[in-house]
PDB file of C-alpha atoms in Angstrom:
ATOM      1  CA  MET F 295      14.101  10.511  -2.945  1.00 58.00           C
ATOM      2  CA  THR F 296      13.212   7.847  -0.103  1.00 74.00           C
ATOM      3  CA  SER F 297      14.536   4.441   0.296  1.00 83.00           C
ATOM      4  CA  SER F 298      11.601   2.819  -1.676  1.00 83.00           C
ATOM      5  CA  GLU F 299      13.057   0.328  -4.232  1.00 82.00           C
ATOM      6  CA  LEU F 300      12.164   1.543  -7.814  1.00 79.00           C
ATOM      7  CA  TRP F 301      10.044  -0.533  -9.962  1.00 83.00           C
ATOM      8  CA  THR F 302      11.253  -1.460 -13.131  1.00 86.00           C
ATOM      9  CA  ARG F 303       9.825  -1.380 -16.648  1.00 89.00           C
ATOM     10  CA  ALA F 304       9.604  -4.909 -16.947  1.00 88.00           C
ATOM     11  CA  THR F 305       7.844  -5.447 -13.431  1.00 89.00           C
ATOM     12  CA  ALA F 306       5.450  -2.385 -14.312  1.00 92.00           C
ATOM     13  CA  ASP F 307       4.473  -4.169 -17.671  1.00 91.00           C
ATOM     14  CA  ARG F 308       3.839  -7.378 -15.816  1.00 88.00           C
ATOM     15  CA  TYR F 309       1.908  -5.618 -12.800  1.00 90.00           C
ATOM     16  CA  ASP F 310      -1.680  -5.563 -14.048  1.00 89.00           C
ATOM     17  CA  ALA F 311      -1.515  -9.176 -15.548  1.00 88.00           C
ATOM     18  CA  GLU F 312       0.015 -10.486 -12.377  1.00 84.00           C
ATOM     19  CA  GLU F 313      -2.858  -8.400 -10.325  1.00 87.00           C
ATOM     20  CA  ALA F 314      -5.836  -9.271 -12.221  1.00 84.00           C
ATOM     21  CA  GLU F 315      -7.824 -11.135  -9.731  1.00 84.00           C
ATOM     22  CA  ASN F 316      -7.015  -8.511  -7.190  1.00 83.00           C
ATOM     23  CA  SER F 317      -8.011  -5.771  -9.804  1.00 87.00           C
ATOM     24  CA  SER F 318     -11.548  -7.436 -10.453  1.00 88.00           C
ATOM     25  CA  ALA F 319     -14.914  -5.567  -9.705  1.00 87.00           C
ATOM     26  CA  THR F 320     -15.604  -8.152  -7.190  1.00 89.00           C
ATOM     27  CA  ALA F 321     -12.346  -7.775  -5.705  1.00 89.00           C
ATOM     28  CA  LEU F 322     -12.300  -4.193  -5.170  1.00 96.00           C
ATOM     29  CA  GLY F 323     -15.977  -3.099  -4.672  1.00 96.00           C
ATOM     30  CA  LEU F 324     -16.022  -3.181  -1.172  1.00 97.00           C
ATOM     31  CA  ALA F 325     -12.621  -0.798  -0.940  1.00 98.00           C
ATOM     32  CA  LEU F 326     -13.928   1.395  -3.500  1.00 98.00           C
ATOM     33  CA  ALA F 327     -17.307   1.841  -1.645  1.00 98.00           C
ATOM     34  CA  PHE F 328     -15.330   2.495   1.635  1.00 98.00           C
ATOM     35  CA  LEU F 329     -12.932   5.230   0.249  1.00 98.00           C
ATOM     36  CA  ALA F 330     -15.999   6.807  -1.672  1.00 98.00           C
ATOM     37  CA  GLU F 331     -17.823   7.329   1.321  1.00 98.00           C
ATOM     38  CA  LEU F 332     -14.801   8.939   3.079  1.00 98.00           C
ATOM     39  CA  ALA F 333     -13.884  11.066  -0.013  1.00 98.00           C
ATOM     40  CA  GLY F 334     -17.555  12.476  -0.094  1.00 98.00           C
ATOM     41  CA  ASP F 335     -17.874  15.540  -2.335  1.00 97.00           C
ATOM     42  CA  GLY F 336     -14.206  16.235  -2.075  1.00 98.00           C
ATOM     43  CA  ARG F 337     -11.066  15.273  -3.971  1.00 98.00           C
ATOM     44  CA  ALA F 338      -8.876  12.276  -3.242  1.00 98.00           C
ATOM     45  CA  LEU F 339      -5.042  11.824  -3.260  1.00 98.00           C
ATOM     46  CA  GLU F 340      -3.530   8.330  -3.605  1.00 98.00           C
ATOM     47  CA  PHE F 341      -0.044   7.840  -2.542  1.00 98.00           C
ATOM     48  CA  ALA F 342       1.864   5.290  -4.761  1.00 97.00           C
ATOM     49  CA  ILE F 343      -0.723   5.140  -7.027  1.00 98.00           C
ATOM     50  CA  GLY F 344       1.304   2.589  -9.116  1.00 96.00           C
ATOM     51  CA  THR F 345      -0.973   1.488 -12.323  1.00 97.00           C
ATOM     52  CA  GLY F 346      -4.171   2.852 -11.261  1.00 97.00           C
ATOM     53  CA  ARG F 347      -5.662  -0.148  -9.906  1.00 96.00           C
ATOM     54  CA  VAL F 348      -7.562   1.535  -7.489  1.00 98.00           C
ATOM     55  CA  GLY F 349      -7.337   5.183  -8.448  1.00 98.00           C
ATOM     56  CA  ILE F 350      -9.164   4.784 -11.933  1.00 98.00           C
ATOM     57  CA  PRO F 351     -12.117   2.811 -10.835  1.00 97.00           C
ATOM     58  CA  LEU F 352     -12.527   5.143  -7.775  1.00 98.00           C
ATOM     59  CA  ARG F 353     -12.294   8.170 -10.668  1.00 98.00           C
ATOM     60  CA  GLU F 354     -15.000   6.268 -12.574  1.00 97.00           C
ATOM     61  CA  ARG F 355     -17.127   6.077  -9.460  1.00 96.00           C
ATOM     62  CA  GLY F 356     -17.213  10.113  -9.774  1.00 97.00           C
ATOM     63  CA  VAL F 357     -14.625  10.971  -7.023  1.00 98.00           C
ATOM     64  CA  PRO F 358     -11.840  13.202  -8.482  1.00 98.00           C
ATOM     65  CA  VAL F 359      -8.504  11.510  -7.887  1.00 98.00           C
ATOM     66  CA  VAL F 360      -4.943  12.782  -8.189  1.00 98.00           C
ATOM     67  CA  GLY F 361      -1.960  10.420  -7.544  1.00 98.00           C
ATOM     68  CA  ILE F 362       1.899  10.548  -6.845  1.00 98.00           C
ATOM     69  CA  GLU F 363       3.891   7.754  -7.771  1.00 97.00           C
ATOM     70  CA  LEU F 364       7.757   6.881  -7.602  1.00 96.00           C
ATOM     71  CA  SER F 365       8.179   5.010 -10.373  1.00 95.00           C
ATOM     72  CA  GLU F 366       7.801   6.532 -13.660  1.00 96.00           C
ATOM     73  CA  HIS F 367       7.442   3.093 -15.496  1.00 96.00           C
ATOM     74  CA  MET F 368       4.178   2.445 -13.307  1.00 96.00           C
ATOM     75  CA  ALA F 369       2.696   5.589 -13.875  1.00 97.00           C
ATOM     76  CA  ALA F 370       3.464   5.234 -17.777  1.00 97.00           C
ATOM     77  CA  VAL F 371       1.220   2.112 -17.708  1.00 97.00           C
ATOM     78  CA  LEU F 372      -1.284   4.213 -15.696  1.00 98.00           C
ATOM     79  CA  ARG F 373      -1.243   6.777 -18.576  1.00 97.00           C
ATOM     80  CA  ARG F 374      -2.130   4.169 -21.185  1.00 96.00           C
ATOM     81  CA  LYS F 375      -5.524   4.008 -19.424  1.00 96.00           C
ATOM     82  CA  ALA F 376      -6.333   7.389 -18.174  1.00 97.00           C
ATOM     83  CA  ASP F 377      -5.097  10.804 -19.406  1.00 97.00           C
ATOM     84  CA  GLU F 378      -3.574  13.707 -17.410  1.00 96.00           C
ATOM     85  CA  ASP F 379      -6.743  15.680 -17.340  1.00 96.00           C
ATOM     86  CA  THR F 380      -8.665  12.716 -16.329  1.00 97.00           C
ATOM     87  CA  LEU F 381      -6.130  11.554 -13.477  1.00 98.00           C
ATOM     88  CA  PRO F 382      -3.234  13.873 -12.659  1.00 98.00           C
ATOM     89  CA  VAL F 383      -0.097  11.886 -11.494  1.00 98.00           C
ATOM     90  CA  THR F 384       2.871  13.578 -10.036  1.00 98.00           C
ATOM     91  CA  ILE F 385       6.138  11.672 -10.233  1.00 97.00           C
ATOM     92  CA  GLY F 386       7.784  11.767  -6.991  1.00 96.00           C
ATOM     93  CA  ASP F 387       7.893   9.829  -3.388  1.00 95.00           C
ATOM     94  CA  MET F 388       4.786   9.535  -1.104  1.00 96.00           C
ATOM     95  CA  ALA F 389       6.840  10.949   2.105  1.00 97.00           C
ATOM     96  CA  THR F 390       7.886  14.575   0.571  1.00 96.00           C
ATOM     97  CA  THR F 391       6.252  15.126  -2.829  1.00 97.00           C
ATOM     98  CA  VAL F 392       3.660  17.884  -2.543  1.00 98.00           C
ATOM     99  CA  VAL F 393       0.819  18.637  -5.306  1.00 98.00           C
ATOM    100  CA  PRO F 394      -1.597  21.511  -5.197  1.00 97.00           C
ATOM    101  CA  GLY F 395      -4.955  21.827  -3.168  1.00 96.00           C
ATOM    102  CA  CYS F 396      -6.404  20.108  -0.509  1.00 97.00           C
ATOM    103  CA  PHE F 397      -8.173  16.740  -0.193  1.00 98.00           C
ATOM    104  CA  THR F 398     -10.718  15.154   1.869  1.00 98.00           C
ATOM    105  CA  LEU F 399      -9.130  11.813   1.693  1.00 98.00           C
ATOM    106  CA  VAL F 400      -5.544  10.636   1.178  1.00 98.00           C
ATOM    107  CA  TYR F 401      -5.193   6.855   1.072  1.00 98.00           C
ATOM    108  CA  LEU F 402      -2.319   4.298   0.560  1.00 98.00           C
ATOM    109  CA  VAL F 403      -3.459   0.665   0.173  1.00 97.00           C
ATOM    110  CA  TYR F 404      -1.865  -2.732  -0.411  1.00 95.00           C
ATOM    111  CA  ASN F 405       0.875  -2.543   2.272  1.00 95.00           C
ATOM    112  CA  THR F 406       2.791   0.276   0.434  1.00 96.00           C
ATOM    113  CA  ILE F 407       3.753   2.031   3.380  1.00 97.00           C
ATOM    114  CA  SER F 408       6.019  -0.532   4.031  1.00 97.00           C
ATOM    115  CA  ASN F 409       8.141   0.295   1.047  1.00 96.00           C
ATOM    116  CA  LEU F 410       9.516   2.999   3.015  1.00 97.00           C
ATOM    117  CA  LEU F 411      12.145   1.412   4.761  1.00 96.00           C
ATOM    118  CA  THR F 412      13.002   3.932   7.718  1.00 96.00           C
ATOM    119  CA  GLN F 413      10.818   4.807  10.625  1.00 97.00           C
ATOM    120  CA  ASP F 414      11.605   8.466   9.762  1.00 97.00           C
ATOM    121  CA  GLU F 415      10.278   7.959   6.307  1.00 97.00           C
ATOM    122  CA  GLN F 416       7.026   6.509   7.363  1.00 97.00           C
ATOM    123  CA  VAL F 417       6.642   9.244   9.746  1.00 98.00           C
ATOM    124  CA  ASP F 418       7.281  11.783   7.055  1.00 98.00           C
ATOM    125  CA  CYS F 419       4.592   9.987   4.993  1.00 98.00           C
ATOM    126  CA  PHE F 420       2.073  10.614   7.650  1.00 98.00           C
ATOM    127  CA  ARG F 421       3.129  14.349   7.791  1.00 98.00           C
ATOM    128  CA  ASN F 422       2.724  14.405   3.993  1.00 98.00           C
ATOM    129  CA  ALA F 423      -0.795  13.276   4.388  1.00 98.00           C
ATOM    130  CA  ALA F 424      -1.653  15.674   6.963  1.00 98.00           C
ATOM    131  CA  ARG F 425      -0.460  18.398   4.961  1.00 98.00           C
ATOM    132  CA  HIS F 426      -2.520  17.404   1.915  1.00 98.00           C
ATOM    133  CA  LEU F 427      -5.620  17.000   3.985  1.00 98.00           C
ATOM    134  CA  GLU F 428      -8.495  19.808   4.611  1.00 98.00           C
ATOM    135  CA  PRO F 429      -9.603  19.985   8.331  1.00 98.00           C
ATOM    136  CA  GLY F 430     -11.772  16.899   9.032  1.00 98.00           C
ATOM    137  CA  GLY F 431     -10.350  14.811   6.093  1.00 98.00           C
ATOM    138  CA  ARG F 432      -9.050  11.351   6.577  1.00 98.00           C
ATOM    139  CA  PHE F 433      -5.897   9.235   6.137  1.00 99.00           C
ATOM    140  CA  VAL F 434      -6.539   5.762   5.184  1.00 98.00           C
ATOM    141  CA  ILE F 435      -3.946   2.818   5.152  1.00 98.00           C
ATOM    142  CA  GLU F 436      -4.215  -0.728   4.308  1.00 98.00           C
ATOM    143  CA  LEU F 437      -1.504  -3.052   5.884  1.00 98.00           C
ATOM    144  CA  LEU F 438      -0.976  -6.718   6.777  1.00 96.00           C
ATOM    145  CA  VAL F 439      -0.263  -7.353  10.500  1.00 96.00           C
ATOM    146  CA  PRO F 440       3.109  -8.477  10.763  1.00 93.00           C
ATOM    147  CA  PRO F 441       3.425 -12.064  10.595  1.00 89.00           C
ATOM    148  CA  LEU F 442       5.284 -12.900  13.729  1.00 90.00           C
ATOM    149  CA  ARG F 443       3.107 -15.102  15.387  1.00 88.00           C
ATOM    150  CA  PHE F 444       3.684 -17.584  12.723  1.00 87.00           C
ATOM    151  CA  LEU F 445       7.578 -17.820  13.473  1.00 89.00           C
ATOM    152  CA  PRO F 446       8.554 -20.763  15.771  1.00 86.00           C
ATOM    153  CA  PRO F 447      11.229 -19.959  18.333  1.00 88.00           C
ATOM    154  CA  GLY F 448      14.765 -19.406  16.357  1.00 88.00           C
ATOM    155  CA  ARG F 449      13.178 -19.176  12.952  1.00 90.00           C
ATOM    156  CA  THR F 450      13.062 -16.113  10.584  1.00 93.00           C
ATOM    157  CA  VAL F 451      11.112 -17.567   7.616  1.00 94.00           C
ATOM    158  CA  VAL F 452       7.110 -17.550   6.998  1.00 90.00           C
ATOM    159  CA  PRO F 453       5.690 -19.165   3.999  1.00 92.00           C
ATOM    160  CA  PHE F 454       2.739 -16.871   2.832  1.00 90.00           C
ATOM    161  CA  ASP F 455       1.852 -18.552  -0.488  1.00 92.00           C
ATOM    162  CA  VAL F 456       2.358 -22.167  -1.949  1.00 94.00           C
ATOM    163  CA  SER F 457       0.218 -22.768  -4.798  1.00 91.00           C
ATOM    164  CA  GLU F 458       0.674 -24.280  -8.287  1.00 88.00           C
ATOM    165  CA  ARG F 459       2.533 -21.046 -10.138  1.00 88.00           C
ATOM    166  CA  HIS F 460       3.766 -19.157  -7.256  1.00 91.00           C
ATOM    167  CA  LEU F 461       5.715 -19.609  -4.103  1.00 94.00           C
ATOM    168  CA  GLY F 462       6.180 -16.996  -1.619  1.00 95.00           C
ATOM    169  CA  PHE F 463       8.296 -16.668   1.311  1.00 94.00           C
ATOM    170  CA  ASP F 464       8.743 -13.737   4.120  1.00 94.00           C
ATOM    171  CA  THR F 465      12.306 -13.603   5.672  1.00 95.00           C
ATOM    172  CA  VAL F 466      12.019 -11.540   8.994  1.00 96.00           C
ATOM    173  CA  ASP F 467      14.674  -9.412  10.665  1.00 96.00           C
ATOM    174  CA  LEU F 468      13.432  -8.841  14.221  1.00 94.00           C
ATOM    175  CA  VAL F 469      15.739  -6.480  15.340  1.00 94.00           C
ATOM    176  CA  GLU F 470      15.494  -4.092  12.231  1.00 95.00           C
ATOM    177  CA  GLN F 471      11.945  -4.497  11.743  1.00 96.00           C
ATOM    178  CA  MET F 472      12.681  -5.694   8.061  1.00 96.00           C
ATOM    179  CA  LEU F 473      11.016  -8.108   6.040  1.00 95.00           C
ATOM    180  CA  VAL F 474      11.973  -9.469   2.602  1.00 95.00           C
ATOM    181  CA  SER F 475       9.407 -11.128   0.403  1.00 94.00           C
ATOM    182  CA  HIS F 476      10.896 -13.758  -2.073  1.00 95.00           C
ATOM    183  CA  HIS F 477       8.583 -14.501  -4.950  1.00 93.00           C
ATOM    184  CA  PHE F 478       9.362 -17.491  -7.180  1.00 94.00           C
ATOM    185  CA  THR F 479       6.727 -17.359 -10.094  1.00 92.00           C
ATOM    186  CA  ARG F 480       6.334 -19.972 -12.774  1.00 90.00           C
ATOM    187  CA  ASP F 481       5.199 -18.217 -16.060  1.00 83.00           C
ATOM    188  CA  GLY F 482       5.210 -20.825 -18.498  1.00 79.00           C
ATOM    189  CA  ASP F 483       4.992 -24.736 -18.643  1.00 80.00           C
ATOM    190  CA  ASP F 484       8.475 -25.554 -18.934  1.00 84.00           C
ATOM    191  CA  GLY F 485       8.965 -25.874 -14.891  1.00 81.00           C
ATOM    192  CA  ARG F 486      11.287 -22.458 -14.790  1.00 88.00           C
ATOM    193  CA  TYR F 487      10.586 -20.129 -12.005  1.00 91.00           C
ATOM    194  CA  ARG F 488      11.355 -16.276 -11.863  1.00 89.00           C
ATOM    195  CA  ARG F 489      12.620 -15.103  -8.687  1.00 92.00           C
ATOM    196  CA  ALA F 490      11.679 -11.801  -7.739  1.00 90.00           C
ATOM    197  CA  ASP F 491      12.324 -10.097  -3.959  1.00 92.00           C
ATOM    198  CA  SER F 492      11.248  -7.146  -2.106  1.00 93.00           C
ATOM    199  CA  ARG F 493      11.990  -5.273   1.086  1.00 94.00           C
ATOM    200  CA  HIS F 494       9.507  -3.962   3.507  1.00 96.00           C
ATOM    201  CA  ARG F 495       9.617  -2.213   7.033  1.00 97.00           C
ATOM    202  CA  TYR F 496       7.117  -3.720   8.983  1.00 97.00           C
ATOM    203  CA  ALA F 497       5.108  -1.567  11.707  1.00 97.00           C
ATOM    204  CA  TRP F 498       2.483  -2.730  14.290  1.00 96.00           C
ATOM    205  CA  PRO F 499      -0.867  -0.675  14.078  1.00 97.00           C
ATOM    206  CA  ALA F 500       0.035   0.890  17.772  1.00 97.00           C
ATOM    207  CA  GLU F 501       3.390   2.288  15.654  1.00 98.00           C
ATOM    208  CA  LEU F 502       1.300   3.748  12.954  1.00 98.00           C
ATOM    209  CA  ASP F 503      -1.025   5.236  15.676  1.00 98.00           C
ATOM    210  CA  LEU F 504       2.009   7.324  17.247  1.00 98.00           C
ATOM    211  CA  MET F 505       3.248   8.389  13.768  1.00 98.00           C
ATOM    212  CA  ALA F 506      -0.445   9.788  13.327  1.00 98.00           C
ATOM    213  CA  ARG F 507      -0.011  11.651  16.470  1.00 98.00           C
ATOM    214  CA  ILE F 508       3.113  13.131  15.428  1.00 98.00           C
ATOM    215  CA  ALA F 509       1.464  14.341  12.272  1.00 98.00           C
ATOM    216  CA  GLY F 510      -1.255  15.856  14.118  1.00 98.00           C
ATOM    217  CA  LEU F 511      -3.994  12.988  12.912  1.00 98.00           C
ATOM    218  CA  GLU F 512      -6.358  11.131  15.347  1.00 98.00           C
ATOM    219  CA  LEU F 513      -7.519   7.572  15.052  1.00 98.00           C
ATOM    220  CA  GLU F 514     -11.046   7.261  14.020  1.00 98.00           C
ATOM    221  CA  ARG F 515     -11.561   3.703  12.960  1.00 98.00           C
ATOM    222  CA  ARG F 516      -9.531   0.357  12.505  1.00 98.00           C
ATOM    223  CA  VAL F 517     -10.895  -2.627  10.932  1.00 98.00           C
ATOM    224  CA  ALA F 518     -10.200  -5.877   9.746  1.00 98.00           C
ATOM    225  CA  ASP F 519     -11.040  -5.531   6.061  1.00 97.00           C
ATOM    226  CA  TRP F 520     -12.996  -3.217   3.569  1.00 97.00           C
ATOM    227  CA  ASP F 521     -16.016  -4.844   4.749  1.00 97.00           C
ATOM    228  CA  GLY F 522     -15.841  -3.271   8.133  1.00 97.00           C
ATOM    229  CA  ALA F 523     -15.257  -6.695  10.053  1.00 98.00           C
ATOM    230  CA  PRO F 524     -13.968  -5.931  13.499  1.00 98.00           C
ATOM    231  CA  PHE F 525     -10.113  -5.830  14.146  1.00 98.00           C
ATOM    232  CA  THR F 526      -9.007  -8.523  16.436  1.00 97.00           C
ATOM    233  CA  GLN F 527      -5.814 -10.402  17.856  1.00 94.00           C
ATOM    234  CA  ASP F 528      -6.490 -12.670  14.743  1.00 95.00           C
ATOM    235  CA  SER F 529      -6.844 -10.218  12.098  1.00 97.00           C
ATOM    236  CA  ALA F 530      -4.300 -10.705   9.208  1.00 95.00           C
ATOM    237  CA  LYS F 531      -4.545  -7.045   8.203  1.00 97.00           C
ATOM    238  CA  HIS F 532      -6.169  -3.978   8.962  1.00 98.00           C
ATOM    239  CA  ILE F 533      -7.701  -0.649   7.462  1.00 98.00           C
ATOM    240  CA  SER F 534      -6.879   2.213   9.412  1.00 98.00           C
ATOM    241  CA  VAL F 535      -8.564   5.714   9.342  1.00 98.00           C
ATOM    242  CA  TRP F 536      -7.117   8.796  10.951  1.00 98.00           C
ATOM    243  CA  ARG F 537      -8.949  12.084  10.913  1.00 98.00           C
ATOM    244  CA  LYS F 538      -7.176  15.668  10.800  1.00 98.00           C
ATOM    245  CA  PRO F 539      -8.926  17.445  13.647  1.00 98.00           C
ATOM    246  CA  THR F 540     -11.206  20.485  12.605  1.00 93.00           C
TER     247      THR F 540
END
């Protein structure tokens, strides 16, 4: 078991509704095209597949998808939408769990590598991806760039969403490279907010590249988004692709 925090049944049951906007065909179209092209005629393995937000529509595009998921509750929601024959899922952590076979693509989206709260576990995640890849296969990560440029001197809090029904703030520990996301969500119209916090270990792109080298992978491409826009010093996130040498 890694240090990742387990998603509860209540959180899993709310997840699809809360992520409906990010799960639409419009929102996912470019990501699915990007991943399908890298998978080619091979199989794809999704680390932290969750409720199948990406894995299920990628499977519907004709890419055979296998998943690893730490939370049984998240996997149970996925199973309501796709059976085991259609999309096999193994319960376990993405740093150590091994599934049968080799893959042309292993992918880890939506900032999820930050759920591993130590550097060693993040390195192990890269090693696990390399373990599953066939020669020439790719490992893809989608991850936010740490928001440290928004911190004035002496401050440790960064707001990332202030909207009608949601307030989001990150608190940052610069020494430990830890970030806690605080969410205040208004579910009804009575003015009450539900609070949820999640811990993350942030990592810079250069640190991830070193993890990849440790795992025997080589950086092939880094872009700012699924549309392939160039990654610059002003990019808020990155899509990075590492390749296993032939």
